């Protein structure tokens, strides 16, 4: 029987390789080689490569979703219609604060957003959908002039900007870190979210 430690080693290896190579560019053999595990361990713990990806993504995203949900709860306890800047801080802040894997998690998020493989979008479940839907509804109330499509585009932009910034900060050892980076990013993103609807 494979040990719990083997499961964690496989998750760590898979997160690194999925982030670097995408879903289709990552083989089970490459994952098990990096993890120091045998091929059967993936089937034992996860069942398939797609289910392994889902486990990797949820492990990375769940702490972020939990913090996002808690932040929205706090805002809604104060007012039924939080302003855009407060919503952006509650949504984007955890992307800076709640990444246990640091830049590795940021790289995974960038890959999830950009990889054309359907599996990169098919892993979400009710918990992830609930957080997304609650924020979407709150932003719709705060930005009634935006179409659903443009609002969805802007929310994806928040994820992309935050994740790319964290990857870049790690790659370049940027001097802008911590609260300064968080504050600058949220100020920029709040302005972007508050922009008038795009004319078509």
PDB file of C-alpha atoms in Angstrom:
ATOM      1  CA  UNK A   1       0.000   0.000   0.000  1.00  0.00           C
ATOM      2  CA  UNK A   2       1.332   3.448  -0.911  1.00  0.00           C
ATOM      3  CA  UNK A   3       1.987   5.763   2.005  1.00  0.00           C
ATOM      4  CA  UNK A   4       0.327   9.160   2.649  1.00  0.00           C
ATOM      5  CA  UNK A   5       3.770  10.672   2.081  1.00  0.00           C
ATOM      6  CA  UNK A   6       3.779   9.270  -1.434  1.00  0.00           C
ATOM      7  CA  UNK A   7       0.487  11.043  -2.158  1.00  0.00           C
ATOM      8  CA  UNK A   8       1.957  14.392  -1.100  1.00  0.00           C
ATOM      9  CA  UNK A   9       5.122  13.785  -3.125  1.00  0.00           C
ATOM     10  CA  UNK A  10       3.022  13.048  -6.208  1.00  0.00           C
ATOM     11  CA  UNK A  11       0.935  16.189  -5.661  1.00  0.00           C
ATOM     12  CA  UNK A  12       4.062  18.329  -5.277  1.00  0.00           C
ATOM     13  CA  UNK A  13       5.653  16.877  -8.410  1.00  0.00           C
ATOM     14  CA  UNK A  14       2.446  17.157 -10.423  1.00  0.00           C
ATOM     15  CA  UNK A  15       1.905  20.780  -9.398  1.00  0.00           C
ATOM     16  CA  UNK A  16       5.408  21.681 -10.541  1.00  0.00           C
ATOM     17  CA  UNK A  17       5.145  19.842 -13.859  1.00  0.00           C
ATOM     18  CA  UNK A  18       1.586  20.895 -14.714  1.00  0.00           C
ATOM     19  CA  UNK A  19       2.615  24.511 -14.075  1.00  0.00           C
ATOM     20  CA  UNK A  20       5.717  24.188 -16.265  1.00  0.00           C
ATOM     21  CA  UNK A  21       4.421  21.978 -19.083  1.00  0.00           C
ATOM     22  CA  UNK A  22       0.645  22.141 -19.030  1.00  0.00           C
ATOM     23  CA  UNK A  23      -1.724  19.192 -18.880  1.00  0.00           C
ATOM     24  CA  UNK A  24      -0.944  17.535 -22.197  1.00  0.00           C
ATOM     25  CA  UNK A  25       2.800  18.136 -21.892  1.00  0.00           C
ATOM     26  CA  UNK A  26       2.990  16.335 -18.562  1.00  0.00           C
ATOM     27  CA  UNK A  27       3.122  12.553 -18.469  1.00  0.00           C
ATOM     28  CA  UNK A  28       2.317  10.311 -15.536  1.00  0.00           C
ATOM     29  CA  UNK A  29       5.801   8.840 -15.861  1.00  0.00           C
ATOM     30  CA  UNK A  30       7.421  12.270 -15.554  1.00  0.00           C
ATOM     31  CA  UNK A  31       5.376  12.947 -12.421  1.00  0.00           C
ATOM     32  CA  UNK A  32       6.228   9.652 -10.772  1.00  0.00           C
ATOM     33  CA  UNK A  33       9.901   9.988 -11.711  1.00  0.00           C
ATOM     34  CA  UNK A  34      10.068  13.409 -10.072  1.00  0.00           C
ATOM     35  CA  UNK A  35       8.114  12.179  -7.055  1.00  0.00           C
ATOM     36  CA  UNK A  36      10.234   9.047  -6.665  1.00  0.00           C
ATOM     37  CA  UNK A  37       7.093   6.902  -6.874  1.00  0.00           C
ATOM     38  CA  UNK A  38       5.954   4.045  -9.084  1.00  0.00           C
ATOM     39  CA  UNK A  39       3.400   4.427 -11.856  1.00  0.00           C
ATOM     40  CA  UNK A  40       0.758   2.444  -9.976  1.00  0.00           C
ATOM     41  CA  UNK A  41       0.779   4.995  -7.141  1.00  0.00           C
ATOM     42  CA  UNK A  42      -1.026   7.567  -9.287  1.00  0.00           C
ATOM     43  CA  UNK A  43      -3.830   5.144 -10.020  1.00  0.00           C
ATOM     44  CA  UNK A  44      -4.006   4.078  -6.379  1.00  0.00           C
ATOM     45  CA  UNK A  45      -4.250   7.604  -4.976  1.00  0.00           C
ATOM     46  CA  UNK A  46      -5.996   9.506  -7.773  1.00  0.00           C
ATOM     47  CA  UNK A  47      -7.340   7.189 -10.462  1.00  0.00           C
ATOM     48  CA  UNK A  48      -6.290   9.163 -13.551  1.00  0.00           C
ATOM     49  CA  UNK A  49      -4.184  12.097 -14.709  1.00  0.00           C
ATOM     50  CA  UNK A  50      -7.288  14.312 -14.904  1.00  0.00           C
ATOM     51  CA  UNK A  51      -8.252  13.430 -11.327  1.00  0.00           C
ATOM     52  CA  UNK A  52      -4.674  14.106 -10.238  1.00  0.00           C
ATOM     53  CA  UNK A  53      -4.873  17.546 -11.859  1.00  0.00           C
ATOM     54  CA  UNK A  54      -8.145  18.198 -10.002  1.00  0.00           C
ATOM     55  CA  UNK A  55      -6.510  17.270  -6.694  1.00  0.00           C
ATOM     56  CA  UNK A  56      -3.510  19.504  -7.436  1.00  0.00           C
ATOM     57  CA  UNK A  57      -5.710  22.452  -8.414  1.00  0.00           C
ATOM     58  CA  UNK A  58      -8.013  22.116  -5.409  1.00  0.00           C
ATOM     59  CA  UNK A  59      -5.086  21.869  -2.996  1.00  0.00           C
ATOM     60  CA  UNK A  60      -3.708  25.127  -4.398  1.00  0.00           C
ATOM     61  CA  UNK A  61      -6.997  26.988  -4.802  1.00  0.00           C
ATOM     62  CA  UNK A  62      -8.970  25.953  -1.691  1.00  0.00           C
ATOM     63  CA  UNK A  63      -7.094  28.244   0.755  1.00  0.00           C
ATOM     64  CA  UNK A  64      -7.545  31.142  -1.669  1.00  0.00           C
ATOM     65  CA  UNK A  65     -11.257  30.406  -2.122  1.00  0.00           C
ATOM     66  CA  UNK A  66     -11.753  30.119   1.638  1.00  0.00           C
ATOM     67  CA  UNK A  67     -10.141  33.514   2.227  1.00  0.00           C
ATOM     68  CA  UNK A  68     -12.109  35.073  -0.630  1.00  0.00           C
ATOM     69  CA  UNK A  69     -15.363  33.716   0.780  1.00  0.00           C
ATOM     70  CA  UNK A  70     -14.560  34.940   4.289  1.00  0.00           C
ATOM     71  CA  UNK A  71     -13.683  38.382   2.932  1.00  0.00           C
ATOM     72  CA  UNK A  72     -16.978  38.649   1.083  1.00  0.00           C
ATOM     73  CA  UNK A  73     -18.856  37.501   4.188  1.00  0.00           C
ATOM     74  CA  UNK A  74     -17.260  40.334   6.170  1.00  0.00           C
ATOM     75  CA  UNK A  75     -18.198  42.910   3.544  1.00  0.00           C
ATOM     76  CA  UNK A  76     -21.792  41.704   3.252  1.00  0.00           C
ATOM     77  CA  UNK A  77     -22.169  41.777   7.030  1.00  0.00           C
ATOM     78  CA  UNK A  78     -21.523  45.529   6.826  1.00  0.00           C
ATOM     79  CA  UNK A  79     -23.539  46.382   3.719  1.00  0.00           C
ATOM     80  CA  UNK A  80     -25.588  44.600   1.082  1.00  0.00           C
ATOM     81  CA  UNK A  81     -23.769  46.491  -1.669  1.00  0.00           C
ATOM     82  CA  UNK A  82     -20.017  46.757  -1.013  1.00  0.00           C
ATOM     83  CA  UNK A  83     -18.122  49.246  -3.207  1.00  0.00           C
ATOM     84  CA  UNK A  84     -15.953  48.017  -6.054  1.00  0.00           C
ATOM     85  CA  UNK A  85     -12.636  48.772  -4.317  1.00  0.00           C
ATOM     86  CA  UNK A  86     -13.606  46.705  -1.274  1.00  0.00           C
ATOM     87  CA  UNK A  87     -14.775  43.821  -3.458  1.00  0.00           C
ATOM     88  CA  UNK A  88     -11.504  43.868  -5.387  1.00  0.00           C
ATOM     89  CA  UNK A  89      -9.483  43.789  -2.170  1.00  0.00           C
ATOM     90  CA  UNK A  90     -11.506  40.863  -0.813  1.00  0.00           C
ATOM     91  CA  UNK A  91     -11.199  38.973  -4.106  1.00  0.00           C
ATOM     92  CA  UNK A  92      -7.603  39.783  -5.050  1.00  0.00           C
ATOM     93  CA  UNK A  93      -5.987  40.098  -1.627  1.00  0.00           C
ATOM     94  CA  UNK A  94      -5.917  36.329  -0.945  1.00  0.00           C
ATOM     95  CA  UNK A  95      -3.982  35.826  -4.189  1.00  0.00           C
ATOM     96  CA  UNK A  96      -1.128  37.602  -2.400  1.00  0.00           C
ATOM     97  CA  UNK A  97      -1.810  36.320   1.115  1.00  0.00           C
ATOM     98  CA  UNK A  98      -2.970  32.712   0.829  1.00  0.00           C
ATOM     99  CA  UNK A  99      -0.593  30.946  -1.546  1.00  0.00           C
ATOM    100  CA  UNK A 100       1.125  28.219   0.476  1.00  0.00           C
ATOM    101  CA  UNK A 101       3.073  27.177  -2.607  1.00  0.00           C
ATOM    102  CA  UNK A 102       4.173  30.739  -3.390  1.00  0.00           C
ATOM    103  CA  UNK A 103       5.335  31.258  -6.956  1.00  0.00           C
ATOM    104  CA  UNK A 104       4.679  27.583  -7.763  1.00  0.00           C
ATOM    105  CA  UNK A 105       0.980  28.120  -7.063  1.00  0.00           C
ATOM    106  CA  UNK A 106       1.024  31.367  -9.056  1.00  0.00           C
ATOM    107  CA  UNK A 107       2.516  29.513 -12.025  1.00  0.00           C
ATOM    108  CA  UNK A 108      -0.177  26.872 -11.733  1.00  0.00           C
ATOM    109  CA  UNK A 109      -2.903  29.545 -11.809  1.00  0.00           C
ATOM    110  CA  UNK A 110      -1.341  31.130 -14.914  1.00  0.00           C
ATOM    111  CA  UNK A 111      -1.298  27.708 -16.594  1.00  0.00           C
ATOM    112  CA  UNK A 112      -4.914  26.992 -15.618  1.00  0.00           C
ATOM    113  CA  UNK A 113      -5.941  30.291 -17.224  1.00  0.00           C
ATOM    114  CA  UNK A 114      -3.912  29.807 -20.412  1.00  0.00           C
ATOM    115  CA  UNK A 115      -3.720  26.051 -21.117  1.00  0.00           C
ATOM    116  CA  UNK A 116      -6.118  25.046 -23.925  1.00  0.00           C
ATOM    117  CA  UNK A 117      -6.682  21.559 -22.470  1.00  0.00           C
ATOM    118  CA  UNK A 118     -10.291  21.107 -21.368  1.00  0.00           C
ATOM    119  CA  UNK A 119      -9.083  19.362 -18.215  1.00  0.00           C
ATOM    120  CA  UNK A 120      -7.636  22.678 -17.018  1.00  0.00           C
ATOM    121  CA  UNK A 121     -11.166  24.063 -16.797  1.00  0.00           C
ATOM    122  CA  UNK A 122     -13.080  20.911 -15.972  1.00  0.00           C
ATOM    123  CA  UNK A 123     -11.786  20.325 -12.437  1.00  0.00           C
ATOM    124  CA  UNK A 124     -13.934  22.898 -10.636  1.00  0.00           C
ATOM    125  CA  UNK A 125     -16.806  21.772  -8.437  1.00  0.00           C
ATOM    126  CA  UNK A 126     -19.644  23.268  -6.372  1.00  0.00           C
ATOM    127  CA  UNK A 127     -17.309  24.926  -3.838  1.00  0.00           C
ATOM    128  CA  UNK A 128     -15.326  26.807  -6.481  1.00  0.00           C
ATOM    129  CA  UNK A 129     -18.480  27.675  -8.427  1.00  0.00           C
ATOM    130  CA  UNK A 130     -20.164  29.072  -5.303  1.00  0.00           C
ATOM    131  CA  UNK A 131     -17.319  31.517  -4.595  1.00  0.00           C
ATOM    132  CA  UNK A 132     -17.213  32.646  -8.219  1.00  0.00           C
ATOM    133  CA  UNK A 133     -20.989  33.100  -8.400  1.00  0.00           C
ATOM    134  CA  UNK A 134     -21.154  35.091  -5.153  1.00  0.00           C
ATOM    135  CA  UNK A 135     -18.475  37.525  -6.317  1.00  0.00           C
ATOM    136  CA  UNK A 136     -20.019  37.777  -9.752  1.00  0.00           C
ATOM    137  CA  UNK A 137     -23.351  38.748  -8.189  1.00  0.00           C
ATOM    138  CA  UNK A 138     -21.718  41.302  -5.870  1.00  0.00           C
ATOM    139  CA  UNK A 139     -19.784  42.909  -8.720  1.00  0.00           C
ATOM    140  CA  UNK A 140     -22.930  42.964 -10.885  1.00  0.00           C
ATOM    141  CA  UNK A 141     -24.658  45.039  -8.215  1.00  0.00           C
ATOM    142  CA  UNK A 142     -21.669  47.366  -7.920  1.00  0.00           C
ATOM    143  CA  UNK A 143     -21.165  47.645 -11.702  1.00  0.00           C
ATOM    144  CA  UNK A 144     -24.655  47.454 -13.234  1.00  0.00           C
ATOM    145  CA  UNK A 145     -23.512  48.968 -16.513  1.00  0.00           C
ATOM    146  CA  UNK A 146     -21.197  46.069 -17.384  1.00  0.00           C
ATOM    147  CA  UNK A 147     -22.381  43.161 -19.464  1.00  0.00           C
ATOM    148  CA  UNK A 148     -21.958  39.676 -18.031  1.00  0.00           C
ATOM    149  CA  UNK A 149     -19.288  38.914 -20.616  1.00  0.00           C
ATOM    150  CA  UNK A 150     -17.212  41.993 -19.849  1.00  0.00           C
ATOM    151  CA  UNK A 151     -17.532  41.482 -16.101  1.00  0.00           C
ATOM    152  CA  UNK A 152     -16.376  37.881 -16.489  1.00  0.00           C
ATOM    153  CA  UNK A 153     -13.428  39.080 -18.577  1.00  0.00           C
ATOM    154  CA  UNK A 154     -12.429  41.600 -15.912  1.00  0.00           C
ATOM    155  CA  UNK A 155     -12.645  39.023 -13.110  1.00  0.00           C
ATOM    156  CA  UNK A 156     -10.388  36.668 -15.066  1.00  0.00           C
ATOM    157  CA  UNK A 157      -8.077  39.637 -15.513  1.00  0.00           C
ATOM    158  CA  UNK A 158      -7.771  40.025 -11.736  1.00  0.00           C
ATOM    159  CA  UNK A 159      -6.629  36.415 -11.441  1.00  0.00           C
ATOM    160  CA  UNK A 160      -4.190  36.757 -14.338  1.00  0.00           C
ATOM    161  CA  UNK A 161      -2.632  40.028 -13.182  1.00  0.00           C
ATOM    162  CA  UNK A 162      -2.148  38.831  -9.605  1.00  0.00           C
ATOM    163  CA  UNK A 163      -0.709  35.457 -10.594  1.00  0.00           C
ATOM    164  CA  UNK A 164       1.640  36.861 -13.248  1.00  0.00           C
ATOM    165  CA  UNK A 165       2.834  39.544 -10.827  1.00  0.00           C
ATOM    166  CA  UNK A 166       3.694  36.938  -8.183  1.00  0.00           C
ATOM    167  CA  UNK A 167       5.565  34.803 -10.728  1.00  0.00           C
ATOM    168  CA  UNK A 168       7.473  37.822 -12.007  1.00  0.00           C
ATOM    169  CA  UNK A 169       8.331  38.942  -8.477  1.00  0.00           C
ATOM    170  CA  UNK A 170       9.795  35.501  -7.785  1.00  0.00           C
ATOM    171  CA  UNK A 171      11.692  35.304 -11.079  1.00  0.00           C
ATOM    172  CA  UNK A 172      13.235  38.767 -10.827  1.00  0.00           C
ATOM    173  CA  UNK A 173      13.481  38.953  -7.038  1.00  0.00           C
ATOM    174  CA  UNK A 174      11.539  42.191  -7.322  1.00  0.00           C
ATOM    175  CA  UNK A 175      12.106  44.702  -4.522  1.00  0.00           C
ATOM    176  CA  UNK A 176       8.362  45.386  -4.565  1.00  0.00           C
ATOM    177  CA  UNK A 177       6.984  42.699  -2.282  1.00  0.00           C
ATOM    178  CA  UNK A 178       4.638  42.213   0.629  1.00  0.00           C
ATOM    179  CA  UNK A 179       2.181  44.962   1.459  1.00  0.00           C
ATOM    180  CA  UNK A 180       3.575  47.362  -1.160  1.00  0.00           C
ATOM    181  CA  UNK A 181       2.980  44.914  -4.016  1.00  0.00           C
ATOM    182  CA  UNK A 182      -0.437  43.996  -2.648  1.00  0.00           C
ATOM    183  CA  UNK A 183      -1.473  47.641  -2.305  1.00  0.00           C
ATOM    184  CA  UNK A 184      -0.243  48.639  -5.771  1.00  0.00           C
ATOM    185  CA  UNK A 185      -1.941  45.682  -7.424  1.00  0.00           C
ATOM    186  CA  UNK A 186      -5.272  46.225  -5.673  1.00  0.00           C
ATOM    187  CA  UNK A 187      -5.233  49.965  -6.468  1.00  0.00           C
ATOM    188  CA  UNK A 188      -4.592  49.173 -10.148  1.00  0.00           C
ATOM    189  CA  UNK A 189      -7.192  46.390 -10.294  1.00  0.00           C
ATOM    190  CA  UNK A 190      -9.866  48.460  -8.559  1.00  0.00           C
ATOM    191  CA  UNK A 191      -9.372  51.212 -11.153  1.00  0.00           C
ATOM    192  CA  UNK A 192      -9.552  48.665 -13.983  1.00  0.00           C
ATOM    193  CA  UNK A 193     -12.722  47.073 -12.611  1.00  0.00           C
ATOM    194  CA  UNK A 194     -14.341  50.511 -12.160  1.00  0.00           C
ATOM    195  CA  UNK A 195     -13.653  51.650 -15.728  1.00  0.00           C
ATOM    196  CA  UNK A 196     -16.705  52.492 -17.874  1.00  0.00           C
ATOM    197  CA  UNK A 197     -18.099  49.716 -20.050  1.00  0.00           C
ATOM    198  CA  UNK A 198     -16.194  49.177 -23.279  1.00  0.00           C
ATOM    199  CA  UNK A 199     -17.987  50.602 -26.295  1.00  0.00           C
ATOM    200  CA  UNK A 200     -18.711  48.066 -29.004  1.00  0.00           C
TER     201      UNK A 200
END
